[in-house]
PDB file of C-alpha atoms in Angstrom:
ATOM      1  CA  MET A 146      42.342   7.629  62.575  1.00 49.00           C
ATOM      2  CA  GLY A 147      39.779   7.484  59.972  1.00 50.00           C
ATOM      3  CA  MET A 148      38.052  10.594  58.662  1.00 48.00           C
ATOM      4  CA  LYS A 149      34.056  11.446  59.648  1.00 47.00           C
ATOM      5  CA  THR A 150      31.954  10.409  56.663  1.00 45.00           C
ATOM      6  CA  ALA A 151      29.375  12.426  56.002  1.00 45.00           C
ATOM      7  CA  VAL A 152      26.861  10.211  57.043  1.00 45.00           C
ATOM      8  CA  GLU A 153      27.709  10.241  61.056  1.00 48.00           C
ATOM      9  CA  GLN A 154      27.832  14.473  60.151  1.00 49.00           C
ATOM     10  CA  PRO A 155      25.169  16.204  58.596  1.00 50.00           C
ATOM     11  CA  ALA A 156      26.572  18.236  56.390  1.00 48.00           C
ATOM     12  CA  PRO A 157      27.794  22.016  57.923  1.00 49.00           C
ATOM     13  CA  GLN A 158      25.612  25.231  58.308  1.00 51.00           C
ATOM     14  CA  SER A 159      27.295  28.829  57.704  1.00 50.00           C
ATOM     15  CA  LEU A 160      25.670  29.509  61.483  1.00 58.00           C
ATOM     16  CA  LYS A 161      26.906  26.361  62.992  1.00 62.00           C
ATOM     17  CA  PRO A 162      29.943  26.322  64.776  1.00 53.00           C
ATOM     18  CA  PRO A 163      33.158  24.358  63.408  1.00 64.00           C
ATOM     19  CA  PRO A 164      32.848  21.160  64.862  1.00 89.00           C
ATOM     20  CA  ALA A 165      36.465  21.370  66.226  1.00 92.00           C
ATOM     21  CA  ALA A 166      35.511  24.358  68.704  1.00 92.00           C
ATOM     22  CA  GLU A 167      32.405  22.646  69.147  1.00 93.00           C
ATOM     23  CA  ARG A 168      34.509  19.555  70.537  1.00 94.00           C
ATOM     24  CA  VAL A 169      37.129  21.351  72.753  1.00 95.00           C
ATOM     25  CA  TYR A 170      33.716  23.300  74.174  1.00 93.00           C
ATOM     26  CA  ALA A 171      32.772  20.187  74.824  1.00 91.00           C
ATOM     27  CA  HIS A 172      35.812  18.796  76.534  1.00 93.00           C
ATOM     28  CA  VAL A 173      36.472  21.575  79.168  1.00 94.00           C
ATOM     29  CA  LYS A 174      33.020  22.027  79.961  1.00 89.00           C
ATOM     30  CA  GLN A 175      32.573  18.077  81.349  1.00 85.00           C
ATOM     31  CA  GLY A 176      36.185  18.205  82.909  1.00 89.00           C
ATOM     32  CA  VAL A 177      35.077  21.706  84.834  1.00 86.00           C
ATOM     33  CA  LEU A 178      31.496  20.291  85.559  1.00 77.00           C
ATOM     34  CA  ASP A 179      32.970  16.550  87.264  1.00 74.00           C
ATOM     35  CA  ARG A 180      35.795  18.710  88.551  1.00 77.00           C
ATOM     36  CA  ARG A 181      38.601  16.975  86.827  1.00 86.00           C
ATOM     37  CA  TYR A 182      40.070  21.057  86.308  1.00 90.00           C
ATOM     38  CA  GLU A 183      39.005  22.521  89.420  1.00 86.00           C
ATOM     39  CA  GLY A 184      38.435  25.474  90.042  1.00 87.00           C
ATOM     40  CA  GLY A 185      42.071  27.565  90.374  1.00 91.00           C
ATOM     41  CA  THR A 186      43.772  25.369  87.500  1.00 93.00           C
ATOM     42  CA  LEU A 187      45.365  27.039  84.876  1.00 95.00           C
ATOM     43  CA  LEU A 188      44.977  25.324  81.432  1.00 96.00           C
ATOM     44  CA  THR A 189      46.773  26.481  78.548  1.00 94.00           C
ATOM     45  CA  GLU A 190      45.989  26.877  74.093  1.00 94.00           C
ATOM     46  CA  GLY A 191      48.439  23.938  73.501  1.00 94.00           C
ATOM     47  CA  GLU A 192      47.495  21.623  76.053  1.00 94.00           C
ATOM     48  CA  LEU A 193      43.565  21.908  74.746  1.00 95.00           C
ATOM     49  CA  ALA A 194      45.249  21.969  71.102  1.00 95.00           C
ATOM     50  CA  GLU A 195      46.818  18.608  71.696  1.00 94.00           C
ATOM     51  CA  ALA A 196      44.504  16.415  74.386  1.00 93.00           C
ATOM     52  CA  VAL A 197      41.402  17.729  71.663  1.00 94.00           C
ATOM     53  CA  GLY A 198      44.001  17.051  69.059  1.00 93.00           C
ATOM     54  CA  VAL A 199      42.705  19.831  67.179  1.00 95.00           C
ATOM     55  CA  SER A 200      44.320  23.757  65.764  1.00 93.00           C
ATOM     56  CA  ARG A 201      44.569  26.586  68.557  1.00 92.00           C
ATOM     57  CA  THR A 202      42.693  29.434  66.729  1.00 92.00           C
ATOM     58  CA  PRO A 203      39.350  26.949  67.902  1.00 94.00           C
ATOM     59  CA  VAL A 204      40.709  26.235  71.895  1.00 95.00           C
ATOM     60  CA  ARG A 205      40.973  30.528  71.156  1.00 94.00           C
ATOM     61  CA  GLU A 206      36.715  29.731  70.292  1.00 94.00           C
ATOM     62  CA  ALA A 207      35.716  27.422  72.723  1.00 94.00           C
ATOM     63  CA  LEU A 208      37.429  29.073  75.724  1.00 95.00           C
ATOM     64  CA  LEU A 209      35.642  32.557  75.090  1.00 94.00           C
ATOM     65  CA  ARG A 210      32.761  31.097  74.493  1.00 92.00           C
ATOM     66  CA  LEU A 211      32.651  29.595  78.198  1.00 92.00           C
ATOM     67  CA  GLU A 212      34.272  32.507  79.374  1.00 91.00           C
ATOM     68  CA  VAL A 213      31.010  34.370  78.379  1.00 87.00           C
ATOM     69  CA  GLU A 214      29.864  31.507  80.363  1.00 82.00           C
ATOM     70  CA  GLY A 215      31.318  32.521  83.499  1.00 82.00           C
ATOM     71  CA  LEU A 216      33.298  28.660  84.155  1.00 87.00           C
ATOM     72  CA  ILE A 217      36.816  30.402  83.451  1.00 92.00           C
ATOM     73  CA  ARG A 218      38.474  33.440  83.214  1.00 94.00           C
ATOM     74  CA  LEU A 219      41.152  34.613  79.608  1.00 95.00           C
ATOM     75  CA  TYR A 220      44.285  36.047  80.868  1.00 94.00           C
ATOM     76  CA  PRO A 221      46.495  36.727  77.385  1.00 87.00           C
ATOM     77  CA  LYS A 222      49.463  35.176  76.490  1.00 86.00           C
ATOM     78  CA  LYS A 223      49.086  32.572  79.647  1.00 89.00           C
ATOM     79  CA  GLY A 224      46.142  30.485  79.328  1.00 92.00           C
ATOM     80  CA  ALA A 225      42.672  30.013  80.973  1.00 96.00           C
ATOM     81  CA  LEU A 226      41.890  30.439  84.834  1.00 95.00           C
ATOM     82  CA  VAL A 227      38.915  27.398  85.364  1.00 94.00           C
ATOM     83  CA  LEU A 228      36.923  29.857  88.250  1.00 89.00           C
ATOM     84  CA  PRO A 229      36.285  28.484  91.732  1.00 85.00           C
ATOM     85  CA  VAL A 230      32.649  28.657  92.666  1.00 79.00           C
ATOM     86  CA  SER A 231      32.577  31.665  95.346  1.00 77.00           C
ATOM     87  CA  ALA A 232      29.838  31.927  98.795  1.00 76.00           C
ATOM     88  CA  GLN A 233      28.176  34.735  96.382  1.00 81.00           C
ATOM     89  CA  GLU A 234      27.770  32.805  93.059  1.00 80.00           C
ATOM     90  CA  ILE A 235      26.269  29.958  96.305  1.00 80.00           C
ATOM     91  CA  ALA A 236      24.439  32.981  96.802  1.00 83.00           C
ATOM     92  CA  ASP A 237      22.896  34.615  94.433  1.00 86.00           C
ATOM     93  CA  VAL A 238      21.847  31.458  92.824  1.00 86.00           C
ATOM     94  CA  VAL A 239      20.052  30.332  95.668  1.00 87.00           C
ATOM     95  CA  GLU A 240      18.487  33.220  95.151  1.00 90.00           C
ATOM     96  CA  THR A 241      17.163  32.815  91.733  1.00 91.00           C
ATOM     97  CA  ARG A 242      16.269  29.293  92.882  1.00 90.00           C
ATOM     98  CA  LEU A 243      14.436  29.432  95.014  1.00 93.00           C
ATOM     99  CA  LEU A 244      12.152  32.876  92.980  1.00 94.00           C
ATOM    100  CA  VAL A 245      11.495  30.370  89.689  1.00 95.00           C
ATOM    101  CA  GLU A 246      11.390  26.534  92.011  1.00 95.00           C
ATOM    102  CA  GLY A 247       8.756  28.642  94.491  1.00 96.00           C
ATOM    103  CA  HIS A 248       6.864  29.744  92.125  1.00 97.00           C
ATOM    104  CA  ALA A 249       6.625  27.131  89.554  1.00 97.00           C
ATOM    105  CA  ALA A 250       5.538  24.246  92.067  1.00 97.00           C
ATOM    106  CA  ARG A 251       2.616  26.110  92.833  1.00 97.00           C
ATOM    107  CA  LYS A 252       1.949  27.416  89.249  1.00 96.00           C
ATOM    108  CA  ALA A 253       2.341  22.815  88.457  1.00 97.00           C
ATOM    109  CA  VAL A 254      -1.172  22.531  90.666  1.00 97.00           C
ATOM    110  CA  PRO A 255      -3.734  20.725  89.754  1.00 96.00           C
ATOM    111  CA  ALA A 256      -0.217  19.126  88.528  1.00 96.00           C
ATOM    112  CA  PRO A 257      -1.004  17.339  84.778  1.00 95.00           C
ATOM    113  CA  PRO A 258      -0.701  13.560  84.497  1.00 96.00           C
ATOM    114  CA  GLY A 259       2.198  14.189  81.810  1.00 97.00           C
ATOM    115  CA  LEU A 260       4.332  15.976  84.021  1.00 98.00           C
ATOM    116  CA  LEU A 261       3.810  13.527  87.034  1.00 98.00           C
ATOM    117  CA  GLU A 262       4.756  10.494  84.701  1.00 98.00           C
ATOM    118  CA  ARG A 263       8.291  12.512  83.654  1.00 98.00           C
ATOM    119  CA  LEU A 264       9.252  13.267  87.412  1.00 98.00           C
ATOM    120  CA  THR A 265       8.338   9.905  88.629  1.00 98.00           C
ATOM    121  CA  GLY A 266      10.062   8.685  86.256  1.00 98.00           C
ATOM    122  CA  LEU A 267      13.593  10.637  86.384  1.00 98.00           C
ATOM    123  CA  LEU A 268      12.984  10.111  90.430  1.00 98.00           C
ATOM    124  CA  GLU A 269      13.398   6.542  89.690  1.00 98.00           C
ATOM    125  CA  GLN A 270      16.499   7.025  87.051  1.00 98.00           C
ATOM    126  CA  GLN A 271      17.817   9.399  89.762  1.00 97.00           C
ATOM    127  CA  LYS A 272      17.563   6.277  91.932  1.00 96.00           C
ATOM    128  CA  ALA A 273      18.874   3.971  90.361  1.00 97.00           C
ATOM    129  CA  GLN A 274      22.290   6.415  89.660  1.00 94.00           C
ATOM    130  CA  ALA A 275      22.728   7.708  93.187  1.00 91.00           C
ATOM    131  CA  GLU A 276      22.697   2.893  94.423  1.00 93.00           C
ATOM    132  CA  ALA A 277      25.264   3.100  91.074  1.00 94.00           C
ATOM    133  CA  GLY A 278      27.912   5.925  92.876  1.00 88.00           C
ATOM    134  CA  ASP A 279      27.252   7.731  89.821  1.00 89.00           C
ATOM    135  CA  LEU A 280      26.747  11.048  91.561  1.00 81.00           C
ATOM    136  CA  ALA A 281      27.610  13.460  88.214  1.00 78.00           C
ATOM    137  CA  ALA A 282      25.011  11.140  85.934  1.00 88.00           C
ATOM    138  CA  ALA A 283      23.220  12.547  89.816  1.00 88.00           C
ATOM    139  CA  ALA A 284      23.566  15.893  89.819  1.00 83.00           C
ATOM    140  CA  VAL A 285      22.577  15.998  86.361  1.00 85.00           C
ATOM    141  CA  THR A 286      19.487  13.816  86.976  1.00 93.00           C
ATOM    142  CA  ASP A 287      19.049  15.787  90.111  1.00 90.00           C
ATOM    143  CA  ARG A 288      18.845  18.931  87.360  1.00 88.00           C
ATOM    144  CA  CYS A 289      16.208  17.946  85.204  1.00 93.00           C
ATOM    145  CA  PHE A 290      13.872  16.989  88.009  1.00 96.00           C
ATOM    146  CA  HIS A 291      13.519  20.876  89.634  1.00 95.00           C
ATOM    147  CA  ALA A 292      13.424  21.899  85.754  1.00 95.00           C
ATOM    148  CA  GLU A 293      10.817  19.454  84.442  1.00 96.00           C
ATOM    149  CA  ILE A 294       8.234  21.733  87.102  1.00 97.00           C
ATOM    150  CA  VAL A 295       9.819  24.837  85.326  1.00 97.00           C
ATOM    151  CA  ARG A 296       9.059  24.299  82.685  1.00 96.00           C
ATOM    152  CA  SER A 297       5.483  22.917  83.635  1.00 96.00           C
ATOM    153  CA  GLY A 298       4.818  26.255  83.625  1.00 93.00           C
ATOM    154  CA  GLY A 299       4.591  26.938  80.312  1.00 94.00           C
ATOM    155  CA  ASN A 300       7.114  30.212  80.528  1.00 96.00           C
ATOM    156  CA  GLU A 301      10.136  30.104  78.711  1.00 95.00           C
ATOM    157  CA  ILE A 302      11.313  33.142  79.985  1.00 94.00           C
ATOM    158  CA  LEU A 303      11.491  31.686  83.343  1.00 94.00           C
ATOM    159  CA  SER A 304      12.218  27.961  82.175  1.00 94.00           C
ATOM    160  CA  ARG A 305      15.052  30.202  79.756  1.00 90.00           C
ATOM    161  CA  LEU A 306      16.325  31.811  82.808  1.00 89.00           C
ATOM    162  CA  TYR A 307      16.377  28.941  84.846  1.00 90.00           C
ATOM    163  CA  ASP A 308      18.446  26.941  81.877  1.00 86.00           C
ATOM    164  CA  GLN A 309      20.799  29.047  82.022  1.00 80.00           C
ATOM    165  CA  LEU A 310      21.599  28.617  85.954  1.00 81.00           C
ATOM    166  CA  ARG A 311      22.440  24.520  84.644  1.00 74.00           C
ATOM    167  CA  ASP A 312      25.961  24.291  84.834  1.00 69.00           C
ATOM    168  CA  ARG A 313      26.370  26.071  87.757  1.00 73.00           C
ATOM    169  CA  GLN A 314      24.485  24.541  89.996  1.00 73.00           C
ATOM    170  CA  LEU A 315      25.678  20.906  88.263  1.00 69.00           C
ATOM    171  CA  ARG A 316      29.298  21.976  89.341  1.00 72.00           C
ATOM    172  CA  MET A 317      28.064  22.975  93.005  1.00 72.00           C
ATOM    173  CA  GLY A 318      26.104  20.155  93.184  1.00 66.00           C
ATOM    174  CA  VAL A 319      28.527  17.501  92.369  1.00 63.00           C
ATOM    175  CA  ALA A 320      31.458  19.590  94.497  1.00 64.00           C
ATOM    176  CA  VAL A 321      28.675  19.000  97.318  1.00 65.00           C
ATOM    177  CA  MET A 322      27.453  14.952  96.992  1.00 65.00           C
ATOM    178  CA  HIS A 323      30.921  14.693  96.518  1.00 64.00           C
ATOM    179  CA  SER A 324      31.425  15.989 100.301  1.00 68.00           C
ATOM    180  CA  HIS A 325      28.306  14.435 101.479  1.00 71.00           C
ATOM    181  CA  PRO A 326      27.633  11.166 100.220  1.00 69.00           C
ATOM    182  CA  ASP A 327      24.812  10.483 102.834  1.00 74.00           C
ATOM    183  CA  ARG A 328      23.009  13.627 101.129  1.00 80.00           C
ATOM    184  CA  ILE A 329      22.032  11.751  98.157  1.00 84.00           C
ATOM    185  CA  ALA A 330      19.586   9.494 100.675  1.00 89.00           C
ATOM    186  CA  LYS A 331      18.248  13.165 102.052  1.00 89.00           C
ATOM    187  CA  THR A 332      17.536  14.720  97.722  1.00 90.00           C
ATOM    188  CA  LEU A 333      15.190  11.176  97.041  1.00 95.00           C
ATOM    189  CA  ALA A 334      13.441  11.635  99.551  1.00 96.00           C
ATOM    190  CA  GLU A 335      12.314  15.194  98.998  1.00 95.00           C
ATOM    191  CA  HIS A 336      12.194  14.950  95.722  1.00 97.00           C
ATOM    192  CA  GLU A 337       9.698  12.274  96.454  1.00 97.00           C
ATOM    193  CA  GLU A 338       8.043  14.776  98.552  1.00 98.00           C
ATOM    194  CA  ILE A 339       7.739  17.192  95.896  1.00 97.00           C
ATOM    195  CA  LEU A 340       5.845  14.230  94.101  1.00 97.00           C
ATOM    196  CA  GLN A 341       3.884  13.456  96.415  1.00 98.00           C
ATOM    197  CA  ALA A 342       2.803  17.140  97.115  1.00 98.00           C
ATOM    198  CA  LEU A 343       1.838  17.675  93.387  1.00 98.00           C
ATOM    199  CA  ARG A 344      -0.121  15.163  93.306  1.00 97.00           C
ATOM    200  CA  ALA A 345      -2.092  15.692  96.010  1.00 98.00           C
ATOM    201  CA  GLY A 346      -2.912  18.894  94.712  1.00 97.00           C
ATOM    202  CA  ASP A 347      -1.078  20.680  97.993  1.00 97.00           C
ATOM    203  CA  ALA A 348       0.394  23.386  95.902  1.00 97.00           C
ATOM    204  CA  GLU A 349       1.866  24.792  99.593  1.00 97.00           C
ATOM    205  CA  ALA A 350       3.487  22.016 100.987  1.00 97.00           C
ATOM    206  CA  ALA A 351       5.265  21.798  97.362  1.00 97.00           C
ATOM    207  CA  VAL A 352       6.190  25.495  97.469  1.00 97.00           C
ATOM    208  CA  ALA A 353       7.629  24.301 101.739  1.00 97.00           C
ATOM    209  CA  VAL A 354       9.646  21.198 100.704  1.00 96.00           C
ATOM    210  CA  VAL A 355      11.065  23.024  97.606  1.00 95.00           C
ATOM    211  CA  HIS A 356      12.034  25.709  99.410  1.00 94.00           C
ATOM    212  CA  ARG A 357      13.871  23.191 102.411  1.00 92.00           C
ATOM    213  CA  HIS A 358      15.570  21.612  99.674  1.00 89.00           C
ATOM    214  CA  VAL A 359      17.535  24.561  98.088  1.00 88.00           C
ATOM    215  CA  SER A 360      18.101  26.470 101.604  1.00 85.00           C
ATOM    216  CA  TRP A 361      19.608  23.224 102.676  1.00 79.00           C
ATOM    217  CA  PHE A 362      21.988  23.153  99.839  1.00 68.00           C
ATOM    218  CA  SER A 363      23.085  27.129 100.428  1.00 68.00           C
ATOM    219  CA  HIS A 364      23.401  26.703 104.167  1.00 68.00           C
ATOM    220  CA  LEU A 365      26.020  23.176 103.587  1.00 61.00           C
ATOM    221  CA  ALA A 366      27.419  24.577 100.000  1.00 57.00           C
ATOM    222  CA  ARG A 367      28.205  27.897 102.032  1.00 58.00           C
ATOM    223  CA  GLY A 368      30.482  25.508 104.479  1.00 55.00           C
ATOM    224  CA  GLU A 369      31.777  23.635 101.718  1.00 46.00           C
ATOM    225  CA  VAL A 370      33.372  26.109  99.689  1.00 40.00           C
ATOM    226  CA  ARG A 371      36.808  27.838 100.826  1.00 37.00           C
TER     227      ARG A 371
END
C-alpha cells in the first residue's frame, strides 16, 4: 500500500485533527449510523486500531469526539460502549424537530424558486434510492430535505441546532426504515405534500404535514425501541 501523495492530501494545518484520528472517527461513526455497530456493542481500542490500520493514540482521540456527540460512552481500560437509542432520546429529538421544523415551514412561505428546485431534486433522489432499496442513503436524503427547509429561513443558530440532531436522526431513521420498509412510500408521499404546500404558498398546510410526518416517527420509534 503506497502512502498518500502530496497531491491527494493538502498540506496539514495545525488546527486540523490528524488524518489518522479522522479516519477512525469516520469508521466508527459510519458503523454506528448504519447499525454495523449496534447499541450495546463494546469496541476496544486495539480492535479499532487494527481495523483502520492506525496506532491507539488517534483511536483514543476519535472516541473522545464520539463520546461528546453522545454516540458512545468510554470505559477506561475496557473500551467504548455504543449507546443504544433510548425512548427519552427519541422524545427529545422529536420535540426539538417539531419546534424547529414547524417554525421553518411557516417561515419558508412564500418559498423562493431556488428552495423549491432543491427540494424537488432531493425528493427525486430519495425516490430513486428507495426504489434501489438503499435505505441508508434514503435516510440521509430524507434529513437533507428537512434541513434544506430549516436552512432556508436564514437563521444560523437554528440551522446549527438542527444540524446537531443530524446523526441521531439518521441512526433512528435507518432503524425505523429497516423495521418498516413499507413506511418509505408514506414518507415520500408526505415529502411531496410538504413541497406542494410550499409551492402553493400555504404555510398552515405545510406546518400540518410536517407535524404529522414527524409525530408519526415518534409513535413508531417509541414502540420499536426496547
